mmCIF file of C-alpha atoms in Angstrom:
data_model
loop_
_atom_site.group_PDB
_atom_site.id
_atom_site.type_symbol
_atom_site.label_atom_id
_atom_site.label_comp_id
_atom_site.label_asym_id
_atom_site.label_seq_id
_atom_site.Cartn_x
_atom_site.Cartn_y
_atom_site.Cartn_z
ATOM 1 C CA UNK A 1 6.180 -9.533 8.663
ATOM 2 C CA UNK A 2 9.441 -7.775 7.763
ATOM 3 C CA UNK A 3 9.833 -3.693 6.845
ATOM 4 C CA UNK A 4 9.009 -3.491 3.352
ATOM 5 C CA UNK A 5 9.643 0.250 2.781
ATOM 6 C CA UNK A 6 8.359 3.754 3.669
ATOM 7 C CA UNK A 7 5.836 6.502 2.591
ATOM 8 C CA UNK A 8 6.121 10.459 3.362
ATOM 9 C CA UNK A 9 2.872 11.315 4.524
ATOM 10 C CA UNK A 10 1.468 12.844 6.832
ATOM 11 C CA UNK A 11 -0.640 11.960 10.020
ATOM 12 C CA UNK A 12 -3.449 13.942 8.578
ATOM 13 C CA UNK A 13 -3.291 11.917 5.861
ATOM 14 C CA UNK A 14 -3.457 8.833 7.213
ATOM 15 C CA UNK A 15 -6.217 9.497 9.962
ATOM 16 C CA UNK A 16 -8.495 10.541 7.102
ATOM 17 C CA UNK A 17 -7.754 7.353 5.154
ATOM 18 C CA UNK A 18 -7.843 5.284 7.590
ATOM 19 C CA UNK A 19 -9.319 6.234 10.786
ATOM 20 C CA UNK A 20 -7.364 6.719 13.880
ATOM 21 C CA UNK A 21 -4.559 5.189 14.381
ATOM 22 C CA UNK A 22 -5.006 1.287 15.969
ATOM 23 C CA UNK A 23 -2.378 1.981 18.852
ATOM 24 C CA UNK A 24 -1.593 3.901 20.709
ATOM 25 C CA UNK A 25 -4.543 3.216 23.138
ATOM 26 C CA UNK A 26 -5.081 5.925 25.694
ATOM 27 C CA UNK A 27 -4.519 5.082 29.463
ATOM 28 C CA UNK A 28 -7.028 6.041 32.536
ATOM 29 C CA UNK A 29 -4.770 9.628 32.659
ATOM 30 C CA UNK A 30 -6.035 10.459 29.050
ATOM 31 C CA UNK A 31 -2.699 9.947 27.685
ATOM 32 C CA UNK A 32 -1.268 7.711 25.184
ATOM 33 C CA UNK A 33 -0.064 4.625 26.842
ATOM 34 C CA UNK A 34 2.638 3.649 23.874
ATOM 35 C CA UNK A 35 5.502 5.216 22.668
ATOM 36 C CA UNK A 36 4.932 4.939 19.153
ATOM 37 C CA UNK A 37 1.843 5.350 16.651
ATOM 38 C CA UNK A 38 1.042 2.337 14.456
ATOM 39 C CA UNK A 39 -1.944 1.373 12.049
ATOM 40 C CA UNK A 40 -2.515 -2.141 11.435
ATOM 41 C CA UNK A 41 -4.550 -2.065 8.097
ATOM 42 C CA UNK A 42 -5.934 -4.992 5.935
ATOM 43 C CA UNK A 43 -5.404 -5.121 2.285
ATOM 44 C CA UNK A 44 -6.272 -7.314 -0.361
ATOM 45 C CA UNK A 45 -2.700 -8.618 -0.124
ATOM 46 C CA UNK A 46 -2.815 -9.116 3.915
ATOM 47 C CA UNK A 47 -2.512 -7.313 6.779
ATOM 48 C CA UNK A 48 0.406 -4.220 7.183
ATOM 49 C CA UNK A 49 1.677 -1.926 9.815
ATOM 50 C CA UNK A 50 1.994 1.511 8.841
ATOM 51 C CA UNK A 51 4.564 2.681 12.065
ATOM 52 C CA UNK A 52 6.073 5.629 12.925
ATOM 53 C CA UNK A 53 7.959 5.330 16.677
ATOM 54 C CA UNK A 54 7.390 9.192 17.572
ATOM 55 C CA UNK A 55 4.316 9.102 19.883
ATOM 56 C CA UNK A 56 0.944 10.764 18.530
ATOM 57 C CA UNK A 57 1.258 13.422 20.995
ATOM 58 C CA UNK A 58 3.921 15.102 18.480
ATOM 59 C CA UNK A 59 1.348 14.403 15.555
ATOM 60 C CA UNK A 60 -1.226 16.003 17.060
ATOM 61 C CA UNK A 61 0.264 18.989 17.452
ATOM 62 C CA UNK A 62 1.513 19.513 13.721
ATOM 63 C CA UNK A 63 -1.221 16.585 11.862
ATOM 64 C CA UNK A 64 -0.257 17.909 8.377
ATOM 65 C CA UNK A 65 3.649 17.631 8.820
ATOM 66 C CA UNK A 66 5.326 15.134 6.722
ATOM 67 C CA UNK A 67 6.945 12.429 8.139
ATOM 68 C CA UNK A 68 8.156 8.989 6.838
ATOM 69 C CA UNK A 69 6.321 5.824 7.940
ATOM 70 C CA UNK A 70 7.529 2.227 7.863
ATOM 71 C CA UNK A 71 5.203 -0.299 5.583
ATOM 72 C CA UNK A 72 5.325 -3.900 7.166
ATOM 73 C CA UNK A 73 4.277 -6.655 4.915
ATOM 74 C CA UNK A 74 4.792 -10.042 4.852
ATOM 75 C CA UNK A 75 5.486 -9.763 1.063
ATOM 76 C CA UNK A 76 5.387 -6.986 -1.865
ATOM 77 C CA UNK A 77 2.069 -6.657 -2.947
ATOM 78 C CA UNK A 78 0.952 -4.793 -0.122
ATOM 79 C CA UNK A 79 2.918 -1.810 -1.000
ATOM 80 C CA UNK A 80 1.069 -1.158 -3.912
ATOM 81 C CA UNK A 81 -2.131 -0.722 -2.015
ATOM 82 C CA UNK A 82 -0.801 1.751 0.634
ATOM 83 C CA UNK A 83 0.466 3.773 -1.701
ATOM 84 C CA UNK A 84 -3.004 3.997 -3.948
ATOM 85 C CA UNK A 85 -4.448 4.620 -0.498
ATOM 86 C CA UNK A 86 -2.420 6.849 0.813
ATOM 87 C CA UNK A 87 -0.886 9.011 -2.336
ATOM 88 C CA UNK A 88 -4.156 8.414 -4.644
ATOM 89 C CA UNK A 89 -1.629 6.299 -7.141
ATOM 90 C CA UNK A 90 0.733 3.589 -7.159
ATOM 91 C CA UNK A 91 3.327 5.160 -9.473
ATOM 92 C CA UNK A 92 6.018 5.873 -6.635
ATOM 93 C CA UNK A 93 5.652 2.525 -4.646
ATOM 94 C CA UNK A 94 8.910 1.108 -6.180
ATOM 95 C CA UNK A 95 10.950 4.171 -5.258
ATOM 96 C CA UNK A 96 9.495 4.229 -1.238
ATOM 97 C CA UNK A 97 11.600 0.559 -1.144
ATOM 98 C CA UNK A 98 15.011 1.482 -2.736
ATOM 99 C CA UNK A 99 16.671 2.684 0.480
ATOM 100 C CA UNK A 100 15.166 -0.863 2.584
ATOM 101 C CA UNK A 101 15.737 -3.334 -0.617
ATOM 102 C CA UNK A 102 17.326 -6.463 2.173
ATOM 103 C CA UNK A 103 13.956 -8.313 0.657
ATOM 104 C CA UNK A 104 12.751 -6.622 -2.411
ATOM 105 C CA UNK A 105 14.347 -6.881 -5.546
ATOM 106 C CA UNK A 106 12.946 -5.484 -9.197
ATOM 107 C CA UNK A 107 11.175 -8.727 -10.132
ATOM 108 C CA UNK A 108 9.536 -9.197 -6.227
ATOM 109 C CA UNK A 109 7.898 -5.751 -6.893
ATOM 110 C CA UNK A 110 6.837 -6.024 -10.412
ATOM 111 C CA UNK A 111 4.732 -10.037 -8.975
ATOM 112 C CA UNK A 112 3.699 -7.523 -6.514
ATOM 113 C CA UNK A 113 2.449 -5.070 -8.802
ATOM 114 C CA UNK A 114 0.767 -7.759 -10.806
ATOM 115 C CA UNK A 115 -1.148 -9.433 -7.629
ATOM 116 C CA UNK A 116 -2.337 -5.671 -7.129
ATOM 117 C CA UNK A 117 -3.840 -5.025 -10.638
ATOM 118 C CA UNK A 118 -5.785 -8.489 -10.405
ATOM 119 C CA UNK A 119 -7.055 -7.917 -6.835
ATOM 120 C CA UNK A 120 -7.999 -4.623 -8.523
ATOM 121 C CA UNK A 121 -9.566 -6.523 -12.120
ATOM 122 C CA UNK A 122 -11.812 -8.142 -9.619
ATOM 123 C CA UNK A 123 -12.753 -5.667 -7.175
ATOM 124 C CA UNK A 124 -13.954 -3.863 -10.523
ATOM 125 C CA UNK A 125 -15.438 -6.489 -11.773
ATOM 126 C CA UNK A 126 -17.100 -6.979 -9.016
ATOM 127 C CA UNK A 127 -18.532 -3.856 -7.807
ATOM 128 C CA UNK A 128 -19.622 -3.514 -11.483
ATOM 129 C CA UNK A 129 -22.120 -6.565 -10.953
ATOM 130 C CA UNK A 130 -23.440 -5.167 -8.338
ATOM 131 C CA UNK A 131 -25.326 -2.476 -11.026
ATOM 132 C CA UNK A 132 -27.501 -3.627 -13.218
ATOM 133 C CA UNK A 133 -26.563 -4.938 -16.367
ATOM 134 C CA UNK A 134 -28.338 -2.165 -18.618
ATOM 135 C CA UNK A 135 -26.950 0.547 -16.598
ATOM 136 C CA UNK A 136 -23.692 2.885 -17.587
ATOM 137 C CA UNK A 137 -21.732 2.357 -13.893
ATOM 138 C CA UNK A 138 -22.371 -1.517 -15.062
ATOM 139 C CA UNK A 139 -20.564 -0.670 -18.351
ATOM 140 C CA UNK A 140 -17.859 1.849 -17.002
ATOM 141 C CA UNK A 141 -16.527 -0.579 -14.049
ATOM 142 C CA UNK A 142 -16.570 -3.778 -16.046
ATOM 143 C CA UNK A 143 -14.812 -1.725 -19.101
ATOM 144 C CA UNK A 144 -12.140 -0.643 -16.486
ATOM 145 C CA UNK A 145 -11.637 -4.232 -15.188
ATOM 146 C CA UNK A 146 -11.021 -5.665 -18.778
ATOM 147 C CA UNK A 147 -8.268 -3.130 -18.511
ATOM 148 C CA UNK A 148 -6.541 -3.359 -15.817
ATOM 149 C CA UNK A 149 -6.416 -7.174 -16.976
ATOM 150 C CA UNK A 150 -4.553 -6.785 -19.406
ATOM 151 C CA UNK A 151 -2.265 -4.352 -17.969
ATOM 152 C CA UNK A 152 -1.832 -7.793 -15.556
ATOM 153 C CA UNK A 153 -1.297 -9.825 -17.966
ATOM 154 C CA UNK A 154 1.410 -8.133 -20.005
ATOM 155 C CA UNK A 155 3.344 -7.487 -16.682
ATOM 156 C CA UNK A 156 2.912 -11.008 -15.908
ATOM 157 C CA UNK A 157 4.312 -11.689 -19.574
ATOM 158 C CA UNK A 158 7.504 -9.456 -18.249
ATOM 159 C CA UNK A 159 7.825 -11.250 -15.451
ATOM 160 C CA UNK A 160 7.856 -14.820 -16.795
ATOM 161 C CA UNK A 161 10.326 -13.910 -19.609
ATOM 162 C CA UNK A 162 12.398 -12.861 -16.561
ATOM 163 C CA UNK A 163 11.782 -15.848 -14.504
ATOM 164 C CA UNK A 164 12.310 -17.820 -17.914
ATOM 165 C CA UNK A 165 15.650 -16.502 -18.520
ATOM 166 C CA UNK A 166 17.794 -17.414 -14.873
ATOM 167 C CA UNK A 167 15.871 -20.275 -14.557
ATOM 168 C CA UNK A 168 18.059 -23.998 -15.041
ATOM 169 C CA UNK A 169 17.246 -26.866 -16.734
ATOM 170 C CA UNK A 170 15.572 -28.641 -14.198
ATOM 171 C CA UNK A 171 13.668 -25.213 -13.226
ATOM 172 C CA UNK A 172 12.586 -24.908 -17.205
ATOM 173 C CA UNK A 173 11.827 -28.639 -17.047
ATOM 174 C CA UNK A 174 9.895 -28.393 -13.827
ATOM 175 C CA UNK A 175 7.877 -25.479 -15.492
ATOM 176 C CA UNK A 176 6.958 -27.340 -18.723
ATOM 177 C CA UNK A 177 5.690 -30.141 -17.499
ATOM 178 C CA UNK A 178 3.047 -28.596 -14.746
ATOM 179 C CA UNK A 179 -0.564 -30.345 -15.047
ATOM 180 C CA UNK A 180 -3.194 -27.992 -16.366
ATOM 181 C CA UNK A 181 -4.523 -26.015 -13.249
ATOM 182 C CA UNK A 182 -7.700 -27.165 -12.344
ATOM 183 C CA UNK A 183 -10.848 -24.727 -10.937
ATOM 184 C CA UNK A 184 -10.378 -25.352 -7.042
ATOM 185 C CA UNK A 185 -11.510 -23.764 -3.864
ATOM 186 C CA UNK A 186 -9.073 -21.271 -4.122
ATOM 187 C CA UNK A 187 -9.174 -17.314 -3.901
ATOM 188 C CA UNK A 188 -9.464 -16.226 -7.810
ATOM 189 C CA UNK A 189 -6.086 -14.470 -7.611
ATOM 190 C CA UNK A 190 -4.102 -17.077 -6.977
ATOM 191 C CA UNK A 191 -5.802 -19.865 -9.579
ATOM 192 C CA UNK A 192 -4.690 -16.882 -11.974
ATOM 193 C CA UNK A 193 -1.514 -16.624 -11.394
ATOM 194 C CA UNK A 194 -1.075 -20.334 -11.701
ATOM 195 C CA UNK A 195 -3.272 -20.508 -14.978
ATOM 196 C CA UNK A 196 -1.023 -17.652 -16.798
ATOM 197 C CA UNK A 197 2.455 -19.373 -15.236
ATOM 198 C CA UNK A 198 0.462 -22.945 -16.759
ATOM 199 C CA UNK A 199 0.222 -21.330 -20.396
ATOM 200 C CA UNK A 200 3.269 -19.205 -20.631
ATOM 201 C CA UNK A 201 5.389 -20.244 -23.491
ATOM 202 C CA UNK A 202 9.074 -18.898 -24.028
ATOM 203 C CA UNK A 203 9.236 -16.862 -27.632
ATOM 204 C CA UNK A 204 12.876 -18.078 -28.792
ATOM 205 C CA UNK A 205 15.255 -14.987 -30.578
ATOM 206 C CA UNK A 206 18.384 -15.107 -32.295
ATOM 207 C CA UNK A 207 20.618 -13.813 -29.521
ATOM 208 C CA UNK A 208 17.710 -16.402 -27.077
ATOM 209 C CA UNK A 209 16.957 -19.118 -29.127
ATOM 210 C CA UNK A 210 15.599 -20.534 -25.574
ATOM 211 C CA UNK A 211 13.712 -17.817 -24.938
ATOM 212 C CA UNK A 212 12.971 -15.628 -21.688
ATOM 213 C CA UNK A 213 15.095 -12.242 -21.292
ATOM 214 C CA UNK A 214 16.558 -11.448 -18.307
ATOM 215 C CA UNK A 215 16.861 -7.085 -19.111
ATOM 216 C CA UNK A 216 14.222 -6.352 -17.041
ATOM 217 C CA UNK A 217 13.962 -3.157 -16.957
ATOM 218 C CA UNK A 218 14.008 -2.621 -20.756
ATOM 219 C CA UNK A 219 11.036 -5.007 -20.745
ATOM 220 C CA UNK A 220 9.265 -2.460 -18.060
ATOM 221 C CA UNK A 221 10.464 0.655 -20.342
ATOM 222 C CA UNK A 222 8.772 -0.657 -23.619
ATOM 223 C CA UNK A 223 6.029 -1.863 -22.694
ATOM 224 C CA UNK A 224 5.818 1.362 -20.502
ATOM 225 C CA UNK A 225 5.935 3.402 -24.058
ATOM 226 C CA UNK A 226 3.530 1.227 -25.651
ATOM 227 C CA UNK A 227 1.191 1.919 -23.484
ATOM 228 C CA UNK A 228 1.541 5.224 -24.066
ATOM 229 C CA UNK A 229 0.822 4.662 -27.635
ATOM 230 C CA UNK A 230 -1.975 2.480 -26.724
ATOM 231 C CA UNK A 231 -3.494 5.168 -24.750
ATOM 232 C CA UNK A 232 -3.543 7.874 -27.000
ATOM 233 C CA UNK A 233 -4.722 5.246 -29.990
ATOM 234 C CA UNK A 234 -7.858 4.110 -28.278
ATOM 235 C CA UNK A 235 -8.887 7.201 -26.099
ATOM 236 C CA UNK A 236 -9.621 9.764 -28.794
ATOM 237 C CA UNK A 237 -9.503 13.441 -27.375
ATOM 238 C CA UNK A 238 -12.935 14.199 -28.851
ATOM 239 C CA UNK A 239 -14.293 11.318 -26.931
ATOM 240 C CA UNK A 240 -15.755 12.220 -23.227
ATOM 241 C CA UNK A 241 -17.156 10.968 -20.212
ATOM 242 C CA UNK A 242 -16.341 8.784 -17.266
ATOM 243 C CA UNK A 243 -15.144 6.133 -18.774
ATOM 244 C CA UNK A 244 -12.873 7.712 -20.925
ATOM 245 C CA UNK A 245 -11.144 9.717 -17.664
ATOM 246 C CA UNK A 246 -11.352 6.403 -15.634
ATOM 247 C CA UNK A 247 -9.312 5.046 -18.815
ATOM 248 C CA UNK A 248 -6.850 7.588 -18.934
ATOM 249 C CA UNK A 249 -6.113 7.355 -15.267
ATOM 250 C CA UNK A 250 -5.646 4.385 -15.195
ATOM 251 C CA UNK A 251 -2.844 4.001 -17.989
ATOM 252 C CA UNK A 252 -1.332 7.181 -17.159
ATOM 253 C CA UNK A 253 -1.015 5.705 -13.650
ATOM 254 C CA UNK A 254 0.117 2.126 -15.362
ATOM 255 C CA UNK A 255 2.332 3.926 -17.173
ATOM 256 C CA UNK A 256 3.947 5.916 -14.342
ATOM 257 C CA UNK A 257 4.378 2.649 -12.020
ATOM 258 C CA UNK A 258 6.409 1.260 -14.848
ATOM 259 C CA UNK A 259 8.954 3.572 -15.494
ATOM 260 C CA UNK A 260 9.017 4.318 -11.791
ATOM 261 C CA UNK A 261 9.905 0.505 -11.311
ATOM 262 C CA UNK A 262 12.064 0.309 -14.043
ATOM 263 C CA UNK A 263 14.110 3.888 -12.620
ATOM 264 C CA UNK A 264 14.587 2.461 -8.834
ATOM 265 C CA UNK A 265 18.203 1.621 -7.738
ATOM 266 C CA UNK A 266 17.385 -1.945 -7.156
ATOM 267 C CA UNK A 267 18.839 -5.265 -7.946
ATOM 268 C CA UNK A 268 16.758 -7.057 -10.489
ATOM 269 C CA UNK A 269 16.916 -10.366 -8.581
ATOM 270 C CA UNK A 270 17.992 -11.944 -5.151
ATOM 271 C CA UNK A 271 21.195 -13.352 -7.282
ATOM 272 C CA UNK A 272 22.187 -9.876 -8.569
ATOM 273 C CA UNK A 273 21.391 -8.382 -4.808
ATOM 274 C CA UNK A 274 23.863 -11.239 -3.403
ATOM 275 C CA UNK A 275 26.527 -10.023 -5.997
#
């Protein structure tokens, strides 16, 4: 588990997302028998430590001061889910990492991003089949799951053209050749992300005729204003209801994370970072 990156928050924040904090414990004096205050919090993507090393005794005498906390993960996609948790969206997640970037690079964040939104298609999905079929919550969650993978899958599509693009020969060989993923005991998530690395196909261009790009973050700010094309094409203004605000929170949220990952002073890749 390594530091990830941070989030200003405050400790009011936190105790009412997530309880009270997991250390310190209090000693047989009533005082706090640590030095530090610490959550340890399990996400989709694993567990994390949200840390600060000032001692709750300063946080509980000013709870709604802002303070910046560490995020340990033992990869990216965590840091999406604190910051939904914590901030209510994941458009700034990319820009709490910029100053801490020894392990993160552009492309580490934007897989992260990706896990995120399919943890999130199925947690949708999911809580959706919990309704009845006939009903409107049935309707509304499964409606917002269908979107959120696709939002997945063009990322992913970002990603791979990325991947595609510094990869060598024997990399690109390696790639083409993998068997067909079969259905295995296997969390959903990842038998996804093998299936969509399994049927990606390089479009060649005339300045790529092998296909892949490696600009990055023009990839993240196109697709970034397509969806905000997208949005106002399919969600009508005259058109109301749940599903409509779920819909237009969740791509003006999509649509913030992307131009928020494509604006962070980060190296696109480990290779650029080592340059």
């Amino acid at each position: 588990m390594t530091l990830r990156g941070t989030v200003r928050t405050s400790y009011e924040v936190l105790t009412s997302r997530f309880g009270p904090p997991t250390f310190p414990q209090v000693d047989d004096g009533g005082l706090p028998a640590e030095d530090s205050t610490l959550w340890l919090i399990d996400t989709p993507a694993g567990r994390v430590h949200v840390h600060n090393w000032l001692d709750v005794t300063y946080f509980l005498k000013r709870p709604a001061a802002e303070t910046r906390w560490s995020i340990q993960a033992t990869d990216d996609a965590a840091l999406p889910w604190i910051y939904k948790s914590v901030t209510g969206s994941t458009a700034a997640f990319s820009a709490g990492v910029h100053e801490f970037s020894r392990y993160s690079t552009r492309v580490s964040l934007a897989r992260g991003y990706v896990t995120y939104l399919v943890q999130r298609m199925i947690a949708l999905r999911e809580r959706g089949e919990r309704y009845d079929q006939g009903s409107r919550e049935h309707r509304h969650q499964i409606e917002l799951s269908r979107h959120v993978g696709h939002m997945a899958l063009q990322v992913q599509q970002i990603v791979h053209d990325v991947e595609w693009a510094y990869a060598d020969d024997a990399d690109r060989r390696r790639w083409t050749t993998l068997p067909m993923p079969q259905l295995a005991d296997e969390p959903e998530s990842q038998h996804w992300h093998r299936w969509t690395r399994w049927t990606y196909r390089p479009v060649p261009t005339d300045s790529r005729p092998e296909g892949g790009d490696p600009d990055l973050v023009g990839m993240l700010r196109r697709r970034a204003r397509d969806q905000v094309r997208f949005r106002d094409r399919i969600l009508p203004a005259n058109h109301r209801g749940p599903t409509r605000e779920g819909k237009v929170e969740l791509y003006d949220e999509h649509i913030g994370t992307l131009l928020t990952l494509a604006d962070t002073a980060l190296p696109d890749t480990v290779e650029q970072s080592r340059s």
